[in-house]
Short mmCIF file of C-alpha atoms in Angstrom, two decimals:
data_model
loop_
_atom_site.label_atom_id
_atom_site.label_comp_id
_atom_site.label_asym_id
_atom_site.label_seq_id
_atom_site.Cartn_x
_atom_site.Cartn_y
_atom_site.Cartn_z
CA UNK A 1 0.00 0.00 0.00
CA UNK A 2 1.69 2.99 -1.28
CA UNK A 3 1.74 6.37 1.34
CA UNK A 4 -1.62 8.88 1.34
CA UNK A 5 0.75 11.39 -0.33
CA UNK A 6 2.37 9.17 -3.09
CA UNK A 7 -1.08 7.54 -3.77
CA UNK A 8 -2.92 10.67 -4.08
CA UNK A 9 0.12 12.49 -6.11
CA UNK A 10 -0.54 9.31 -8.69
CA UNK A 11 -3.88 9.87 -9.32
CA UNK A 12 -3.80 14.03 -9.40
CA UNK A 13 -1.33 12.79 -12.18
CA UNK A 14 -3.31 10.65 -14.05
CA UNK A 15 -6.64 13.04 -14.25
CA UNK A 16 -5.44 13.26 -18.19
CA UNK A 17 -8.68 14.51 -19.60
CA UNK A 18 -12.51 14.07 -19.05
CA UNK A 19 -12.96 11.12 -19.70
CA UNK A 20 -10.61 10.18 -16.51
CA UNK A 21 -12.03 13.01 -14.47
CA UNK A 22 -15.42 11.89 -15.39
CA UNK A 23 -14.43 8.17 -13.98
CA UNK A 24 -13.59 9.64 -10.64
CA UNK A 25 -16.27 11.19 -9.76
CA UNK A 26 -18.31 8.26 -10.38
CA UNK A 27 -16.49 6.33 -8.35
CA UNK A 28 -16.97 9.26 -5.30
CA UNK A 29 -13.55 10.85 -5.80
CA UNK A 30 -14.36 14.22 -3.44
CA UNK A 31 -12.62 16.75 -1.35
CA UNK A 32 -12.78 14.37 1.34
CA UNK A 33 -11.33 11.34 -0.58
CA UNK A 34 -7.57 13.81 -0.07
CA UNK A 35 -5.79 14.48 2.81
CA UNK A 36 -2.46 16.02 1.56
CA UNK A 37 -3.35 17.61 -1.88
CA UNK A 38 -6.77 18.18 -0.91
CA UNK A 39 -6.36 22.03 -2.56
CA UNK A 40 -5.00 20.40 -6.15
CA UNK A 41 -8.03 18.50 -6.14
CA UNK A 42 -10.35 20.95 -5.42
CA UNK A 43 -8.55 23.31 -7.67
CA UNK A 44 -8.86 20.45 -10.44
CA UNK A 45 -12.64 20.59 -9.88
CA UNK A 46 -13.52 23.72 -10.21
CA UNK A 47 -11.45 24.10 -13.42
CA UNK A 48 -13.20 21.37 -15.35
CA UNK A 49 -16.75 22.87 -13.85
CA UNK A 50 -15.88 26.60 -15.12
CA UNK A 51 -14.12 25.91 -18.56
CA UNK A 52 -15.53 22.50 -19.23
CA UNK A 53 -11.90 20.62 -19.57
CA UNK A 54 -9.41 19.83 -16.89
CA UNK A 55 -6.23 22.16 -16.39
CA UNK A 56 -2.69 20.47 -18.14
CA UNK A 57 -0.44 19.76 -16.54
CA UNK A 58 1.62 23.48 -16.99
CA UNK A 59 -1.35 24.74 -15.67
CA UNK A 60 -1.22 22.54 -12.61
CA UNK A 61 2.73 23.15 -12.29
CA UNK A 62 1.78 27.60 -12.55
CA UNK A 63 -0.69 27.21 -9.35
CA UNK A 64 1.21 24.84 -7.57
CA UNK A 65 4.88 25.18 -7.86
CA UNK A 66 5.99 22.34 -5.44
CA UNK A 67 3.96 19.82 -6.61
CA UNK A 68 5.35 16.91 -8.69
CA UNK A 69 4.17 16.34 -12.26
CA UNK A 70 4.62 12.44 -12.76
CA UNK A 71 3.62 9.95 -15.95
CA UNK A 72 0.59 9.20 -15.57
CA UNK A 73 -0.60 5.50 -14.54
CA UNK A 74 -3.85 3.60 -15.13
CA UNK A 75 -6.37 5.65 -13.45
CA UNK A 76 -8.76 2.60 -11.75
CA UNK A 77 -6.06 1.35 -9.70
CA UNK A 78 -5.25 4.73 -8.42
CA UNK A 79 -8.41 5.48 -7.48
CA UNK A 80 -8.65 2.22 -5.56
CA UNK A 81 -5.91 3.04 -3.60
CA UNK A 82 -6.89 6.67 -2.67
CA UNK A 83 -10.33 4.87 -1.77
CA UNK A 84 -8.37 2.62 0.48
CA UNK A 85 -6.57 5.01 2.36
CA UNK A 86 -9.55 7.03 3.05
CA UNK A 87 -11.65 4.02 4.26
CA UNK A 88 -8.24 3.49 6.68
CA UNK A 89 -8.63 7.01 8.05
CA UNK A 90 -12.31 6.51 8.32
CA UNK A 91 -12.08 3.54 10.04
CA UNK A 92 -9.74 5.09 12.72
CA UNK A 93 -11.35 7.81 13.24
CA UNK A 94 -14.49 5.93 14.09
CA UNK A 95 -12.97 3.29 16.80
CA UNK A 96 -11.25 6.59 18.22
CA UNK A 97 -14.38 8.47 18.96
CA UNK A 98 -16.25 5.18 19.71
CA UNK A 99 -13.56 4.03 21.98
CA UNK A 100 -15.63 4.98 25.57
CA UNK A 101 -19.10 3.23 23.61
CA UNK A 102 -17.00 -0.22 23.47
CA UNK A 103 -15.95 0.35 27.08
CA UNK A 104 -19.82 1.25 28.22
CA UNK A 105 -21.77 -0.95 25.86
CA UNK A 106 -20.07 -3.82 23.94
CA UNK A 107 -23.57 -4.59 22.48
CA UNK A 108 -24.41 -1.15 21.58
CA UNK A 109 -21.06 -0.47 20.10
CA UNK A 110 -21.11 -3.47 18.15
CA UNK A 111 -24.57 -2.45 16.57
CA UNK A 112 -23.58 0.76 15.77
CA UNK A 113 -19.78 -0.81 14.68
CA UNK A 114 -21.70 -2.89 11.94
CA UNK A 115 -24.05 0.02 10.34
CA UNK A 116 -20.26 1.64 10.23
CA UNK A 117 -18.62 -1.81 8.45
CA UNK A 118 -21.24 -1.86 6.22
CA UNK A 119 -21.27 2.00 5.15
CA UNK A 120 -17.42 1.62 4.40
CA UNK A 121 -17.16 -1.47 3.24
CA UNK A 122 -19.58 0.27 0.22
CA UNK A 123 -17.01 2.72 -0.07
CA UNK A 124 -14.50 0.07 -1.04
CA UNK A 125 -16.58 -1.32 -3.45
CA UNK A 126 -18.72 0.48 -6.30
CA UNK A 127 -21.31 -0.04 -9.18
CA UNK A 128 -20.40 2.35 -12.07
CA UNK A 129 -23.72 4.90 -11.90
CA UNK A 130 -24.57 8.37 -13.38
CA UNK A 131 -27.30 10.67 -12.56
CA UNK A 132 -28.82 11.40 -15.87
CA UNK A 133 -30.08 15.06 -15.58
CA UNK A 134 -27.01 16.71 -14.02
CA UNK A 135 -23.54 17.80 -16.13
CA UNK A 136 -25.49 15.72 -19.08
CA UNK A 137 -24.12 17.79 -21.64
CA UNK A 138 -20.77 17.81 -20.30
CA UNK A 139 -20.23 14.05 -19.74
CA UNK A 140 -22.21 12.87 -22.58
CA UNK A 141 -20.62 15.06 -25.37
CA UNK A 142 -17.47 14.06 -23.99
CA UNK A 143 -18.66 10.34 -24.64
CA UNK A 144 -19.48 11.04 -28.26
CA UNK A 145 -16.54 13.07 -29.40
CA UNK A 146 -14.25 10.05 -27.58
CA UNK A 147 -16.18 7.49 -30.07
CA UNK A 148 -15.85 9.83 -33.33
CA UNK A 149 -12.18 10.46 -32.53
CA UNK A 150 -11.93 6.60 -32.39
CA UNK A 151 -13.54 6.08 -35.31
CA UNK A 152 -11.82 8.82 -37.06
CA UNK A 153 -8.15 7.45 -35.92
CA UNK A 154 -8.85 3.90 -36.72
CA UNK A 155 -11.96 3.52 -38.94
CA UNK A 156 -13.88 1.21 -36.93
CA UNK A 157 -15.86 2.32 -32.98
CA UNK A 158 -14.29 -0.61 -31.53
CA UNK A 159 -11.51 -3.58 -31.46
CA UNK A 160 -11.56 -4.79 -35.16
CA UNK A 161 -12.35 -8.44 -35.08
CA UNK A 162 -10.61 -9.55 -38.79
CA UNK A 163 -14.11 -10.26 -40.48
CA UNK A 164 -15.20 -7.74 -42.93
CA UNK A 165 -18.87 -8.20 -41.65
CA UNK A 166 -18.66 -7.76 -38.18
CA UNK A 167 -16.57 -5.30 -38.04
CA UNK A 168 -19.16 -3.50 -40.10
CA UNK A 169 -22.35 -4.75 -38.40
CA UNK A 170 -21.06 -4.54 -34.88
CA UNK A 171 -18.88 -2.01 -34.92
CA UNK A 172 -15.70 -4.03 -34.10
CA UNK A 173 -15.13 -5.69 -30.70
CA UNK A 174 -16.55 -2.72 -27.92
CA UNK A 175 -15.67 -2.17 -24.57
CA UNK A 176 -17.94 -3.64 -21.66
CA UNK A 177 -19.37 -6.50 -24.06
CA UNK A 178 -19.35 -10.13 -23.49
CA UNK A 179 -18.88 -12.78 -27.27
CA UNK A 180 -19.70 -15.90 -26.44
CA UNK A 181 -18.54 -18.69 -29.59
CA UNK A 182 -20.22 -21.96 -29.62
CA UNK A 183 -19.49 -25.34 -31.48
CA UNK A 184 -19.48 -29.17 -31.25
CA UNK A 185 -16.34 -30.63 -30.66
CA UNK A 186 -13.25 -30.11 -32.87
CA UNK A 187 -15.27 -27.62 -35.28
CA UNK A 188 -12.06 -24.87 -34.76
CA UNK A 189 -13.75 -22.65 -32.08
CA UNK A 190 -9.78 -22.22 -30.65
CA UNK A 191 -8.97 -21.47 -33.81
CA UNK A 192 -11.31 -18.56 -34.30
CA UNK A 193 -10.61 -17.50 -31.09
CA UNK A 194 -6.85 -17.62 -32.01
CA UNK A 195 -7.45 -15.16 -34.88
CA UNK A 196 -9.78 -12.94 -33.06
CA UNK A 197 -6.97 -11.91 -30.60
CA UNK A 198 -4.69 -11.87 -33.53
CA UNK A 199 -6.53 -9.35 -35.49
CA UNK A 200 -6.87 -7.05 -31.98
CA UNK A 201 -3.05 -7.25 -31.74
CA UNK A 202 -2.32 -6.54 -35.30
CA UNK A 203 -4.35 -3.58 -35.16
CA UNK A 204 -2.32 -2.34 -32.00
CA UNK A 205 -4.45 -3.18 -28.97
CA UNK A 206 -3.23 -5.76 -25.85
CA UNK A 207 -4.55 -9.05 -25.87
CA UNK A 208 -4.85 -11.32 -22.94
CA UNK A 209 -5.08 -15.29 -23.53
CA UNK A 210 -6.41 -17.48 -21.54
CA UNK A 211 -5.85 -21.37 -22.04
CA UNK A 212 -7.24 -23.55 -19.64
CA UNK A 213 -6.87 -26.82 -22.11
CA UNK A 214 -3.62 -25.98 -24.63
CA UNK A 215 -0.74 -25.75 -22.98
CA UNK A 216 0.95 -22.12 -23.75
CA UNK A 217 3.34 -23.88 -25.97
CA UNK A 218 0.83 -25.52 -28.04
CA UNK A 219 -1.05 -21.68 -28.22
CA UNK A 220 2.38 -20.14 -29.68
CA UNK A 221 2.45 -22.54 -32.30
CA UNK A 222 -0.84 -21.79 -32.96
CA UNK A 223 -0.25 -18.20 -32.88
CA UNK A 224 2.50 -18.22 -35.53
CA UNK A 225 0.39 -20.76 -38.04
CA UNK A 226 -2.03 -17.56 -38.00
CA UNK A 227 0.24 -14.75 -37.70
CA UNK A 228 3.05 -15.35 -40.23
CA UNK A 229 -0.05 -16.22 -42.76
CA UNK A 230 -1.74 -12.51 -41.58
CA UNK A 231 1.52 -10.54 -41.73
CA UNK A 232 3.32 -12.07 -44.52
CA UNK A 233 1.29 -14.77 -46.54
CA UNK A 234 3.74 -17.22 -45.66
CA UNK A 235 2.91 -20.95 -44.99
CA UNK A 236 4.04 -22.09 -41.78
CA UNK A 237 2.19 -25.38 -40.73
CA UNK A 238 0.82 -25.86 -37.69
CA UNK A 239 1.59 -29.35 -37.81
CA UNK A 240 4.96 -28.92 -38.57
CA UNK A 241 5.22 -26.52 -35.67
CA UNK A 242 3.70 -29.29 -33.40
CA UNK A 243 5.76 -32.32 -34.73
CA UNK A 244 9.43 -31.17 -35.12
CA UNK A 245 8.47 -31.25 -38.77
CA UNK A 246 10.25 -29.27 -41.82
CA UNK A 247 9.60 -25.75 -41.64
CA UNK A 248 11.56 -22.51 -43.71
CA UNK A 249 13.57 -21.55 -40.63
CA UNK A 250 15.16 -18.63 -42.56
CA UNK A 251 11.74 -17.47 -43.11
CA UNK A 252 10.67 -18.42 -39.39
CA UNK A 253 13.38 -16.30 -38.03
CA UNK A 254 12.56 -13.27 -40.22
CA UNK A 255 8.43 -13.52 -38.92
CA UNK A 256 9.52 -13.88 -35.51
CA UNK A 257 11.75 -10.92 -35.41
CA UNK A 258 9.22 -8.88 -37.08
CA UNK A 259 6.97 -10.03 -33.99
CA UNK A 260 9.76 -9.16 -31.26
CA UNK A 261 10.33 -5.43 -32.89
CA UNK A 262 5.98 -4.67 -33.47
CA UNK A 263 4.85 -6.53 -30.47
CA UNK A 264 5.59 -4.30 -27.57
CA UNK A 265 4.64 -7.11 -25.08
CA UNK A 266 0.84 -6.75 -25.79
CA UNK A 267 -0.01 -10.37 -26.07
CA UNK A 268 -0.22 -12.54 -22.43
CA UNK A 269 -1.14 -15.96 -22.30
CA UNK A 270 -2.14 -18.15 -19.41
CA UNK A 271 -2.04 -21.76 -19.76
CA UNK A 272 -3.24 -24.63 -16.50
CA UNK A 273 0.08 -26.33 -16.92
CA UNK A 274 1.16 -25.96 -13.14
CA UNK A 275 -2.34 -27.81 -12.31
CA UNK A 276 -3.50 -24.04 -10.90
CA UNK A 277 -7.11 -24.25 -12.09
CA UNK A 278 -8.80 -20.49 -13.51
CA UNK A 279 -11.84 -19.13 -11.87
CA UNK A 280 -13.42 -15.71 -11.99
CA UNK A 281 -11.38 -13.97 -9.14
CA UNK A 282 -8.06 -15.05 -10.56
CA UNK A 283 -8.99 -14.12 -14.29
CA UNK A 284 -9.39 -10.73 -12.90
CA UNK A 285 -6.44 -10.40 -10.84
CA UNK A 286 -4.74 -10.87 -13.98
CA UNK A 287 -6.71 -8.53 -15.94
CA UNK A 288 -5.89 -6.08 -13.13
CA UNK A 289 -2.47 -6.74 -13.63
CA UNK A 290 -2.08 -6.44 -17.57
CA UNK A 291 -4.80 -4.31 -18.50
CA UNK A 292 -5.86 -5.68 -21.79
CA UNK A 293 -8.18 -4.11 -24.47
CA UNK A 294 -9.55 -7.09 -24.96
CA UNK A 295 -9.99 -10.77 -22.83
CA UNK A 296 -10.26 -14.42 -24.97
CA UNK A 297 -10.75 -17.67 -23.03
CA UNK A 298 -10.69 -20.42 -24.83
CA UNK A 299 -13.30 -22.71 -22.86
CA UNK A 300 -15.43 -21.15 -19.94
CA UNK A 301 -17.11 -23.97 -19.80
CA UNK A 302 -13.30 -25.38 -18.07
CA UNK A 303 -13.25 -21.84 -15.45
CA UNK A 304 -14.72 -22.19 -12.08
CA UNK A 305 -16.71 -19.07 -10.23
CA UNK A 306 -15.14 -17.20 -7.48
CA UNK A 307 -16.40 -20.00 -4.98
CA UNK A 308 -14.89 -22.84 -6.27
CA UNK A 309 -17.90 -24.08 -8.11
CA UNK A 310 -17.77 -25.41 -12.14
CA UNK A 311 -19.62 -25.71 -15.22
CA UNK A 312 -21.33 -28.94 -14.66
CA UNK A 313 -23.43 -27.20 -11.98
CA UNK A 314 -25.76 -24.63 -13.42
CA UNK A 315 -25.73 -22.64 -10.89
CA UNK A 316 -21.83 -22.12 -11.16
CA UNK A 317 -22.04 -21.73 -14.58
CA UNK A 318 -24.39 -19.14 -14.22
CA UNK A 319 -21.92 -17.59 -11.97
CA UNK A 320 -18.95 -17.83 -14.37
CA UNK A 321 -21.04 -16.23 -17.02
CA UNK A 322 -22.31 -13.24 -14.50
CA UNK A 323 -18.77 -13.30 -13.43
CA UNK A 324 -17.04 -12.43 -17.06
CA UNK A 325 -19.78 -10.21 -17.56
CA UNK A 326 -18.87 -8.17 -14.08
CA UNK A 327 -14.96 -8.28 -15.77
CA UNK A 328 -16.00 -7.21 -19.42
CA UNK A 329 -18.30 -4.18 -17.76
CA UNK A 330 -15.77 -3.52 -14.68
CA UNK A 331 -12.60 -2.93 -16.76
CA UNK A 332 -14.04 -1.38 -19.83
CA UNK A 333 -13.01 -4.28 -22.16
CA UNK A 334 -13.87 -6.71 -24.60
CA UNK A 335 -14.66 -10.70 -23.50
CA UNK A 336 -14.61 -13.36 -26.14
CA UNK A 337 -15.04 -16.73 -24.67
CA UNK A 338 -15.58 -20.44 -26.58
CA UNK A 339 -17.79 -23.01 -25.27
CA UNK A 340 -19.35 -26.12 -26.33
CA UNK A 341 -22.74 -27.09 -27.73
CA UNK A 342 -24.64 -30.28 -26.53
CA UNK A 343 -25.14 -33.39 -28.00
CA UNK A 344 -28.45 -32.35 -29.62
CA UNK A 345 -26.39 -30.08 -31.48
CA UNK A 346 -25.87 -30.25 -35.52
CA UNK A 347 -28.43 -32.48 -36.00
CA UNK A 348 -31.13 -32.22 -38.64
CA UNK A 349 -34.90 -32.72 -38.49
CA UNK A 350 -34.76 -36.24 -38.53
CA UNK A 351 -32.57 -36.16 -35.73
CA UNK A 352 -29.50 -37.09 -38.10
CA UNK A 353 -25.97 -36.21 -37.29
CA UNK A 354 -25.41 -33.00 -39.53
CA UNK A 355 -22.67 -30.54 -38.76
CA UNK A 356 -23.37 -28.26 -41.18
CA UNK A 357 -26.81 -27.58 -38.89
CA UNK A 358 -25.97 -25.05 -36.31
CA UNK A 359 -26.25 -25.01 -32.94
CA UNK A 360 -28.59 -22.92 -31.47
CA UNK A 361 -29.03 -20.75 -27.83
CA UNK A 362 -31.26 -23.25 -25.78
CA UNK A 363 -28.14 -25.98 -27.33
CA UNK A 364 -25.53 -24.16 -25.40
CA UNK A 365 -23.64 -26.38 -23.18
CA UNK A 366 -23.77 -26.84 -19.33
CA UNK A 367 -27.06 -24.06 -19.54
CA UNK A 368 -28.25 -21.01 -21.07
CA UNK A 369 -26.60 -18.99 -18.52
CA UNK A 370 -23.79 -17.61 -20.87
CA UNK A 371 -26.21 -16.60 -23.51
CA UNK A 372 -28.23 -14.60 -20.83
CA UNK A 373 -25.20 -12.62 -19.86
CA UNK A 374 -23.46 -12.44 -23.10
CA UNK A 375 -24.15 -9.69 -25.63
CA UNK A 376 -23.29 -11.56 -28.32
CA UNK A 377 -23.71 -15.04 -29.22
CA UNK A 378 -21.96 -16.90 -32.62
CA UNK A 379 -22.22 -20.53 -33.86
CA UNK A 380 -19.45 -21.67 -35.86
CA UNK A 381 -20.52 -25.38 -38.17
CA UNK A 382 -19.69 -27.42 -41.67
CA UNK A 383 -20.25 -25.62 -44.80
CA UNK A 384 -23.28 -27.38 -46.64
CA UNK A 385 -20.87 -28.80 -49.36
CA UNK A 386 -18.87 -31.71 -47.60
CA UNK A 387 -16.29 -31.43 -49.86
CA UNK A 388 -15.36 -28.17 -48.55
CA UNK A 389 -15.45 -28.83 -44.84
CA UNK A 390 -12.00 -29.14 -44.60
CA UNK A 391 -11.33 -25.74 -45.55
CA UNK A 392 -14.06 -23.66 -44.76
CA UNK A 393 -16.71 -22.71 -41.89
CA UNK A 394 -19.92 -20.69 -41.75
CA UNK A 395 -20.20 -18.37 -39.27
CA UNK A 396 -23.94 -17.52 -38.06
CA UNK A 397 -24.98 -14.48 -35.70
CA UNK A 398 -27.68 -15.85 -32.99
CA UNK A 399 -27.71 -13.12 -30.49
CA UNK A 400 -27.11 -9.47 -30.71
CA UNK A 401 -28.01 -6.90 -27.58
CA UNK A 402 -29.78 -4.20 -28.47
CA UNK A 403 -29.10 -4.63 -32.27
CA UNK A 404 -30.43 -6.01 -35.52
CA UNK A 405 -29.30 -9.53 -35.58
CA UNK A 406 -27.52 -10.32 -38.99
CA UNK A 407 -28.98 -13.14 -40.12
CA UNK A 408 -26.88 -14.68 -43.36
CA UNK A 409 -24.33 -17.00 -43.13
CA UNK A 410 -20.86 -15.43 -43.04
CA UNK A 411 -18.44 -18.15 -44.88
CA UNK A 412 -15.11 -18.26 -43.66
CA UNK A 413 -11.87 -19.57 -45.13
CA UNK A 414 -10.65 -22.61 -42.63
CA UNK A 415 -7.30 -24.26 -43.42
CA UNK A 416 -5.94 -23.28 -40.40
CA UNK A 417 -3.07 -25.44 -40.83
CA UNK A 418 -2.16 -23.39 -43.15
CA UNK A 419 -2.89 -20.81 -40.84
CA UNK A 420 -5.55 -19.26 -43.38
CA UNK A 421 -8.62 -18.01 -42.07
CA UNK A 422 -11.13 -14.98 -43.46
CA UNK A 423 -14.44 -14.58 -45.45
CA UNK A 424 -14.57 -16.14 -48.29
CA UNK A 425 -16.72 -13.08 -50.41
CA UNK A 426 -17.50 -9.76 -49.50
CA UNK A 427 -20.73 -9.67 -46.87
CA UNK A 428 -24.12 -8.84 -47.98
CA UNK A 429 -24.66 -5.25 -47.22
CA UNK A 430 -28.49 -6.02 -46.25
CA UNK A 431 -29.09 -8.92 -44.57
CA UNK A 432 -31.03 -8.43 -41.47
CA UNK A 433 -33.96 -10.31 -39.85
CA UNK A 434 -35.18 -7.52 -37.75
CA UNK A 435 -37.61 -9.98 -35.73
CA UNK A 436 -35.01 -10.88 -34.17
CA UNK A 437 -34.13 -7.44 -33.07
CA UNK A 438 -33.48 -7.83 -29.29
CA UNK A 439 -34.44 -4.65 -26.73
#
């Protein structure tokens, strides 16, 4: 725990623009919050109130000449910890004045100790809220402008996602949102998953990786199947990768040094390989700790919830769904997440094995809890033409929040050995089913 003034010298230095400054005050930054720059703050405050922007940091330096202008650091964990320290002085404060209570009345000190607990304890923790009529214009024009300057810089609201068609109909990957990506076994759903992060990180944005099946190892390989196909066009197997088999190492070396200069350590992965099993709380921790734009797990259904419970209990699946939901929503990122379809899955009306059928939401494994909480559902099955299932996929939409649910297949190139994946034409510009339009 770092010291009131170092902690609340960190955040002063991280109040960057609105947007940051807007965050705080949700999160019941005040006057009170400060104990040693308790004048920057306020001075801070009444700035943004009176011209609508918060000061730079010259402008900070002018009025107050001692204080230290420092980079500035991720502003959620430095609110945390000026939250912490002024639930510490809170909490002193009260067992010093309450002192002669406990001496008189253990019960009635214990009653009024527990109203206290409670009321600080709330402090600690927070649900993101706004109050709708008050600094409206302020906060929400601030909102917009941040999404057309995104837009603007990069072409595309949100995380681009590699497929033409999404990125179009959903505005790329967006903050706050959980993808959930359904299949039957061995249809490529790690795959997909693989290039999803891929695209992210190609287009500049960190990626974290969770594996809780595929060792890290076997995810690398993975990784440079896709990647050296994405970057360069080149052809370097998967299986190759895997087996010790023959593989271009000139060319190898020359991808991999690309990756090592571009990177900028923005892809994490996890893997189980210590026998550590992932739940909610420790997925979190490590979002915490690398602050990605966007999360993929590759299996939720193999995650337990913060309680130790997993996905072959409902209830705990339910949990692990609400649970990556709390993370996507929490941090402000993206969540993709694979997981599998039942049995009763790809089958046609006769009840015959087809794969080329798709799965749909009440055919989610272990429960429809994932669909409830995600925001976006996908199905990923055979093409129709058997002779092309071993390069391609369809791709089909089956829940959309508060959108127009595309409804046409999207057809995907699938030799991922090859480490080739995409859309196989350009996307229909028009096709919606807007029955299935969801509130």
């Amino acid at each position: 725990m770092l010291t009131p003034e170092i902690a609340e010298r960190n955040i002063l230095n991280s109040i960057e623009n609105n947007e940051s400054y807007v965050l705080c005050k949700e999160r019941g930054v005040d006057k009170d919050t400060f104990f040693v720059y308790k004048e920057e703050w306020e001075f801070i405050d009444e700035y943004q109130k009176k011209y609508k922007r918060v000061p730079s940091k010259e402008i900070i330096k002018t009025q107050f000449p001692k204080f230290k202008i420092d980079a500035p650091l991720p502003i959620n964990p430095c609110i945390d910890e000026i939250i912490e320290h002024r639930t510490q002085r809170n909490l002193v404060k009260f067992l010093n004045d309450n002192a002669s209570i406990a001496q008189q009345s253990p019960k009635d000190f214990l009653q009024k100790a527990l109203k206290e607990f409670s009321k600080l304890n709330r402090e600690q923790t927070y649900n993101s809220y706004s109050v709708f009529d008050n600094n409206a214009a302020d906060t929400r024009i601030e909102r917009l402008k941040l999404k057309q300057e995104a837009k603007k810089k990069q072409g595309l609201l949100g995380i681009p996602t590699g497929l033409e068609t999404l990125d179009r109909e959903m505005y790329g990957w967006q903050p706050g949102r959980l993808i959930g990506i359904i299949a039957r076994l061995g249809m490529g759903k790690s795959w997909l998953l693989s290039y999803f992060a891929l695209a992210a990180h190609r287009a500049g944005k960190k990626v974290l990786f969770i594996s809780p099946e595929m060792t890290k190892e076997e995810v690398e390989d993975r990784f440079d199947t896709l990647y050296a196909r994405m970057l360069f066009g080149w052809s370097i197997k998967n299986s190759a990768l895997s087996s010790g088999g023959f593989v271009d190492i000139d060319k190898y070396q020359k991808y991999l040094e690309v990756l090592e200069k571009g990177g900028g350590d923005r892809l994490h992965i996890y893997d189980s390989a210590l026998g550590k099993p992932f739940s909610t709380d420790i997925i979190a921790d490590y979002v915490d700790r690398h602050k990605p734009d966007i999360l993929c797990i590759d299996g939720v259904y193999l995650i337990s919830s913060s309680n130790g419970g997993d996905a072959t209990d409902w209830r705990s699946f339910a949990d692990i769904s609400r649970g990556l939901k709390n993370i996507a929503m929490d941090h402000k990122i993206a969540v993709l997440g694979t997981s599998q379809a039942n049995r009763d899955a790809g089958k046609d009306d006769k009840k015959k094995n087809d794969l080329s059928v798709h799965p749909t939401i009440e055919q989610i494994g272990y429960g429809d809890s994932l669909a409830q909480y995600a925001d976006y559902i996908f199905s990923l099955a055979f093409p129709y033409n058997d002779e092309e299932r071993k390069v391609k996929r369809t791709l089909k939409m089956l829940k959309a929040r508060g959108a127009a649910l595309y409804s046409d297949l999207i057809e995907l190139h699938f030799e991922v050995n090859e480490g080739r994946i995409g859309e196989v034409t350009d996307p229909k510009p028009s096709a919606y089913d807007e029955d299935d339009e969801e509130e």
